[in-house]
mmCIF file of C-alpha atoms in Angstrom:
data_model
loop_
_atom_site.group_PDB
_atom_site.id
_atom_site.type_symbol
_atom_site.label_atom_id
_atom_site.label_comp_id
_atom_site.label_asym_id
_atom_site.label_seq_id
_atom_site.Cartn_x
_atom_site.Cartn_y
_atom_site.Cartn_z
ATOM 1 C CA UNK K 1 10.686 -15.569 10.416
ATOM 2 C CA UNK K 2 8.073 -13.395 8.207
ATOM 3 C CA UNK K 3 4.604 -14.961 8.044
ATOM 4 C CA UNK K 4 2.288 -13.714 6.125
ATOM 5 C CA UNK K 5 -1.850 -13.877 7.218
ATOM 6 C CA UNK K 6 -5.166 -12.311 5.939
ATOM 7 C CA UNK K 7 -5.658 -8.535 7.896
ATOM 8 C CA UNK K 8 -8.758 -8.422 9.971
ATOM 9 C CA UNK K 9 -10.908 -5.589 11.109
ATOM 10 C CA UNK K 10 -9.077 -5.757 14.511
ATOM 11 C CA UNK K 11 -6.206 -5.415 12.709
ATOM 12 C CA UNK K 12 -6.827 -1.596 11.853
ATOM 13 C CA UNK K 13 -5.628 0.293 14.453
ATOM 14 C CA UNK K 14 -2.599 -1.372 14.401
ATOM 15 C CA UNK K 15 -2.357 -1.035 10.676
ATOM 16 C CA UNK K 16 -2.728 2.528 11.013
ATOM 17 C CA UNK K 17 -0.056 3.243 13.318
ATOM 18 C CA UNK K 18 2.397 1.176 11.242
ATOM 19 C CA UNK K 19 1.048 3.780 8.291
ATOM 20 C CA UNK K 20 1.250 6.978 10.170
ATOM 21 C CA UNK K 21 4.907 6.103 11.163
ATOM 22 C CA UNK K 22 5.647 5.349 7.515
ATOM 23 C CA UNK K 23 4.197 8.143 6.060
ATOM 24 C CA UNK K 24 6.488 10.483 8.916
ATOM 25 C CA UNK K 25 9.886 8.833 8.132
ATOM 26 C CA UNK K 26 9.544 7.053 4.729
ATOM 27 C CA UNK K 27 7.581 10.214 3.310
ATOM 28 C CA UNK K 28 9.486 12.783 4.960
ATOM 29 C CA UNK K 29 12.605 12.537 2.262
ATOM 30 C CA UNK K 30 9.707 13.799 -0.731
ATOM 31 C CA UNK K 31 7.251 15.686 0.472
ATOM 32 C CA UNK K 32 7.131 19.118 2.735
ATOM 33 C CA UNK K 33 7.373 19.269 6.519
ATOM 34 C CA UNK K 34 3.763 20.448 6.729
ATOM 35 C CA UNK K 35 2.690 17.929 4.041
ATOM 36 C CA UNK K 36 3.279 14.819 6.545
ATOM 37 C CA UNK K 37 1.954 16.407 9.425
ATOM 38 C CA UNK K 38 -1.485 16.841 7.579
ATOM 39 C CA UNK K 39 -1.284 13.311 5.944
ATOM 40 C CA UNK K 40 0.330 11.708 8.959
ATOM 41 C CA UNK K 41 -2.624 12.559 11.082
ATOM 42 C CA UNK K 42 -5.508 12.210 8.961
ATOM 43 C CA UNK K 43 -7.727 9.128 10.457
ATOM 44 C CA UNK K 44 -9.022 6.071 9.105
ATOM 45 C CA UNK K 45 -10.313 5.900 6.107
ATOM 46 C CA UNK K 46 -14.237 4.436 6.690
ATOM 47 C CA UNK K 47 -13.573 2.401 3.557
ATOM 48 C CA UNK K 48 -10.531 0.003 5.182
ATOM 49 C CA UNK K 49 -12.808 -2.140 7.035
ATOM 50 C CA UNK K 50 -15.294 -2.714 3.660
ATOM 51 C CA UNK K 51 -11.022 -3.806 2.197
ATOM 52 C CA UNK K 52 -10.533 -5.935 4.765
ATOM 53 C CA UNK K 53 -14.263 -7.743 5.503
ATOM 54 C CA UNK K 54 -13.723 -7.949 1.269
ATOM 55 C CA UNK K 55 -10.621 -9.902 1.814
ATOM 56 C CA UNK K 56 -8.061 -7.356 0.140
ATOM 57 C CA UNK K 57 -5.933 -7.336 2.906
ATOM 58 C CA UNK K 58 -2.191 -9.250 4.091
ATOM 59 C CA UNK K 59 -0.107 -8.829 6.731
ATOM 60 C CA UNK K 60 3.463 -9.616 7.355
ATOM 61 C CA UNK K 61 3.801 -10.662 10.905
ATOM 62 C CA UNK K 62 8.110 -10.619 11.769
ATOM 63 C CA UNK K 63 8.785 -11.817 15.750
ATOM 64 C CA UNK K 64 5.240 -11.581 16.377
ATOM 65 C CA UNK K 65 4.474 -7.802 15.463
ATOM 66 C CA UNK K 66 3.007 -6.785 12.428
ATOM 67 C CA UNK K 67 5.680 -5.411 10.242
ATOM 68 C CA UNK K 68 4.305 -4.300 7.313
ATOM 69 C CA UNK K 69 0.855 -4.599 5.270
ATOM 70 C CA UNK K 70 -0.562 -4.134 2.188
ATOM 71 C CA UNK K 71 -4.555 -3.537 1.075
ATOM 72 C CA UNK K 72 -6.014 -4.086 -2.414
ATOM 73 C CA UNK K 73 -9.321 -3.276 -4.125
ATOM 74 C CA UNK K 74 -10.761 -5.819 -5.181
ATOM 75 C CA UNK K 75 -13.559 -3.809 -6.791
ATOM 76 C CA UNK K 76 -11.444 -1.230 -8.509
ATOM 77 C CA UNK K 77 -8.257 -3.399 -9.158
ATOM 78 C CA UNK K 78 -6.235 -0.915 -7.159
ATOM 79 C CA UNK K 79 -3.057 -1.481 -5.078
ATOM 80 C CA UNK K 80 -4.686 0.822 -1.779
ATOM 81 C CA UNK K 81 -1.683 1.044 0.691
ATOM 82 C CA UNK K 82 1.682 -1.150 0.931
ATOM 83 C CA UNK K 83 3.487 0.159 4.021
ATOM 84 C CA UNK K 84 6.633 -0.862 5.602
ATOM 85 C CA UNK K 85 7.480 -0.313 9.163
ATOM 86 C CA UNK K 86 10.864 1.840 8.369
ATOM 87 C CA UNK K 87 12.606 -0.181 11.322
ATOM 88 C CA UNK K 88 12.139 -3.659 9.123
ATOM 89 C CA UNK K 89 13.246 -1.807 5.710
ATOM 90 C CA UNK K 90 14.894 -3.789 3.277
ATOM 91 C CA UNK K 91 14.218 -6.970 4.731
ATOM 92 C CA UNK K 92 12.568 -7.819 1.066
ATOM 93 C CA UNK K 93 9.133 -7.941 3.404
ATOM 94 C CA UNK K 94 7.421 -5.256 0.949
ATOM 95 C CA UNK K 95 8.144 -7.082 -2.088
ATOM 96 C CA UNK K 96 6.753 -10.363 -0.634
ATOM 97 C CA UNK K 97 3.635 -8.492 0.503
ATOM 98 C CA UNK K 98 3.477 -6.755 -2.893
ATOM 99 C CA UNK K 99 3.691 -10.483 -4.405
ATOM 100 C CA UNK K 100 0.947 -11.792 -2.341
ATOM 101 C CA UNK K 101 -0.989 -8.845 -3.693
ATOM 102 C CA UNK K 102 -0.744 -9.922 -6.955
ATOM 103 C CA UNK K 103 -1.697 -13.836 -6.315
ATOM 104 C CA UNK K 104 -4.919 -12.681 -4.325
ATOM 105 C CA UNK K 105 -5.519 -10.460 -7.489
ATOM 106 C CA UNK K 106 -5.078 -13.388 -9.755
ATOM 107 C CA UNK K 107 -7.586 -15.714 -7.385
ATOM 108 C CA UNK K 108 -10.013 -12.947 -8.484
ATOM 109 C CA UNK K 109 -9.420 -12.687 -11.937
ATOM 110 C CA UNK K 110 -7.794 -9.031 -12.173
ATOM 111 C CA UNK K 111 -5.590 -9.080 -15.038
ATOM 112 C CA UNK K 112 -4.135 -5.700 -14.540
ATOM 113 C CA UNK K 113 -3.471 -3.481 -11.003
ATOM 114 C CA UNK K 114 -2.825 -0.122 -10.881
ATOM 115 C CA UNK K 115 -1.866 2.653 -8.269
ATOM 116 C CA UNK K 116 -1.293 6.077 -7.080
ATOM 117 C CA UNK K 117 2.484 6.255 -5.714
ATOM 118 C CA UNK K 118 3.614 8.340 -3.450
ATOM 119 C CA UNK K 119 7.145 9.593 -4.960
ATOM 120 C CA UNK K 120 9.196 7.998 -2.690
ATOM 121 C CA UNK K 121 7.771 4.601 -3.464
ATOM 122 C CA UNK K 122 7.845 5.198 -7.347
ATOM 123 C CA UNK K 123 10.965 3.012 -7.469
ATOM 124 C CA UNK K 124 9.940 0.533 -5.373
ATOM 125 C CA UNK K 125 6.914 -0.270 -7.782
ATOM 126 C CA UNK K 126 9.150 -0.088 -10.688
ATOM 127 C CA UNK K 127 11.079 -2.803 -9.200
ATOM 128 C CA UNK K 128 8.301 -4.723 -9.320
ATOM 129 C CA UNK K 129 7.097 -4.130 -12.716
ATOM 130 C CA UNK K 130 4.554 -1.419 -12.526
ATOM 131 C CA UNK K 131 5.217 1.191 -15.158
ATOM 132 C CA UNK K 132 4.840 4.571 -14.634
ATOM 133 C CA UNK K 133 1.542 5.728 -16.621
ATOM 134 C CA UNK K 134 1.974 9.857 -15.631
ATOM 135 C CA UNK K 135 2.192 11.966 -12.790
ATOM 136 C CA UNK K 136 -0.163 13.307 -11.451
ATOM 137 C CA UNK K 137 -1.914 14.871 -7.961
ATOM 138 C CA UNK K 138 -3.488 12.514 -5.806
ATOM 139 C CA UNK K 139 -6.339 14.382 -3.838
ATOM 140 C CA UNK K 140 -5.688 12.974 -0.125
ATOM 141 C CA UNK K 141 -9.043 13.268 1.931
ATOM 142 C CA UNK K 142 -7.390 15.170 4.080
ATOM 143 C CA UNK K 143 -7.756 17.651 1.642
ATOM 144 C CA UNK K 144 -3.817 17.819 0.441
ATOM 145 C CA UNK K 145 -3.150 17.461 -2.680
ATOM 146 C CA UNK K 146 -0.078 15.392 -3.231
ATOM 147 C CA UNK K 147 2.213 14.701 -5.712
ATOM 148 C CA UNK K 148 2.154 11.157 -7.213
ATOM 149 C CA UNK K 149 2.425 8.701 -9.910
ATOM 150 C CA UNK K 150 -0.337 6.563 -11.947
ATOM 151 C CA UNK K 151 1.454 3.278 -12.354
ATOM 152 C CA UNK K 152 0.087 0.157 -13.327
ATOM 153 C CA UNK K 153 1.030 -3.703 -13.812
ATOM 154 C CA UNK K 154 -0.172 -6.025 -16.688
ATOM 155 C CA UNK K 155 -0.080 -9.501 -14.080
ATOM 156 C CA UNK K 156 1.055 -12.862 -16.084
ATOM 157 C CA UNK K 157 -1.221 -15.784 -15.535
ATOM 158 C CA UNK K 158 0.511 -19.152 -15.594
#
C-alpha cells in the first residue's frame, strides 16, 4: 500500500538520500560519468526546508519507507524535484505524486506549473501533459551546467 503524507523538515535527510540515489542510477543513462558524481554529491539545497515549512512538499510512503517524493514552489509555480527510488520504478508512484502536485497547486490557485527536466525524465513529464517549451542548460549550484528541458503544464480546474 502507497500512502501519500505532507514532507516535513525531518523528512530531508531522508529525502536527500532517496535523490542522490536517483540522480546515480536514474541519471546515469543521460548524462556523463563525472556529471553524476558532481550532482550526486552536491548537498542540500538551504531553500528545501523554506519548500517544505511552505507546504510544497508530498511523500509517498510504500511498506513504511519513503519511496519517492516530490517538492513544488509555491512562490514560483515550479515543479522543484519529483524523485523515484529506482528500486520502486514503475509502480505508477511518480505519477500519483506528480498528481498530488498538481491538486496542492490548484488549492493555491496556480493555473499553470512549469519545470526544468532532467533528460531522462523528459518523457515522463510528457506523459503527464507538460509540453516541452525548449531546451535549454539548467545551471546546477553545484556549478554544472546540465542539459535540460523547460516544460510546462496549463492545469484544468473543474
Amino acid at each position: 500500500m502507497i500512502a501519500l503524507r505532507p514532507a516535513l523538515p525531518l523528512d530531508i535527510d531522508a529525502l536527500w538520500a532517496l535523490r542522490t540515489l536517483a540522480v546515480r542510477i536514474s541519471c546515469a543513462t543521460h548524462y556523463s560519468a563525472e556529471q553524476v558524481a558532481v550532482w550526486s554529491a552536491s548537498p542540500v539545497p538551504a531553500g528545501y526546508a523554506d519548500l517544505l515549512a511552505a507546504g510544497g512538499g508530498i511523500v509517498a510512503v510504500h511498506d513504511g519507507v519513503i519511496a519517492s517524493y516530490a517538492m513544488l514552489d509555491l512562490d514560483q509555480h515550479e515543479v522543484d524535484a519529483v524523485f523515484v527510488d529506482p528500486a520502486q520504478g514503475g509502480l505508477g508512484i511518480g505519477k500519483r505524486l506528480l498528481a498530488a502536485l498538481e491538486d496542492l497547486a490548484r488549492e493555491h490557485g496556480i493555473e499553470r506549473l512549469h519545470l526544468s527536466a532532467s533528460l531522462n525524465a523528459v518523457p515522463f513529464y510528457q506523459a503527464a501533459g507538460f509540453v516541452a517549451l525548449r531546451e535549454e542548460a539548467y545551471a546546477h549550484p553545484s556549478g554544472l551546467m546540465l542539459a535540460s528541458v523547460a516544460m510546462e503544464k496549463i492545469l484544468p480546474f473543474s
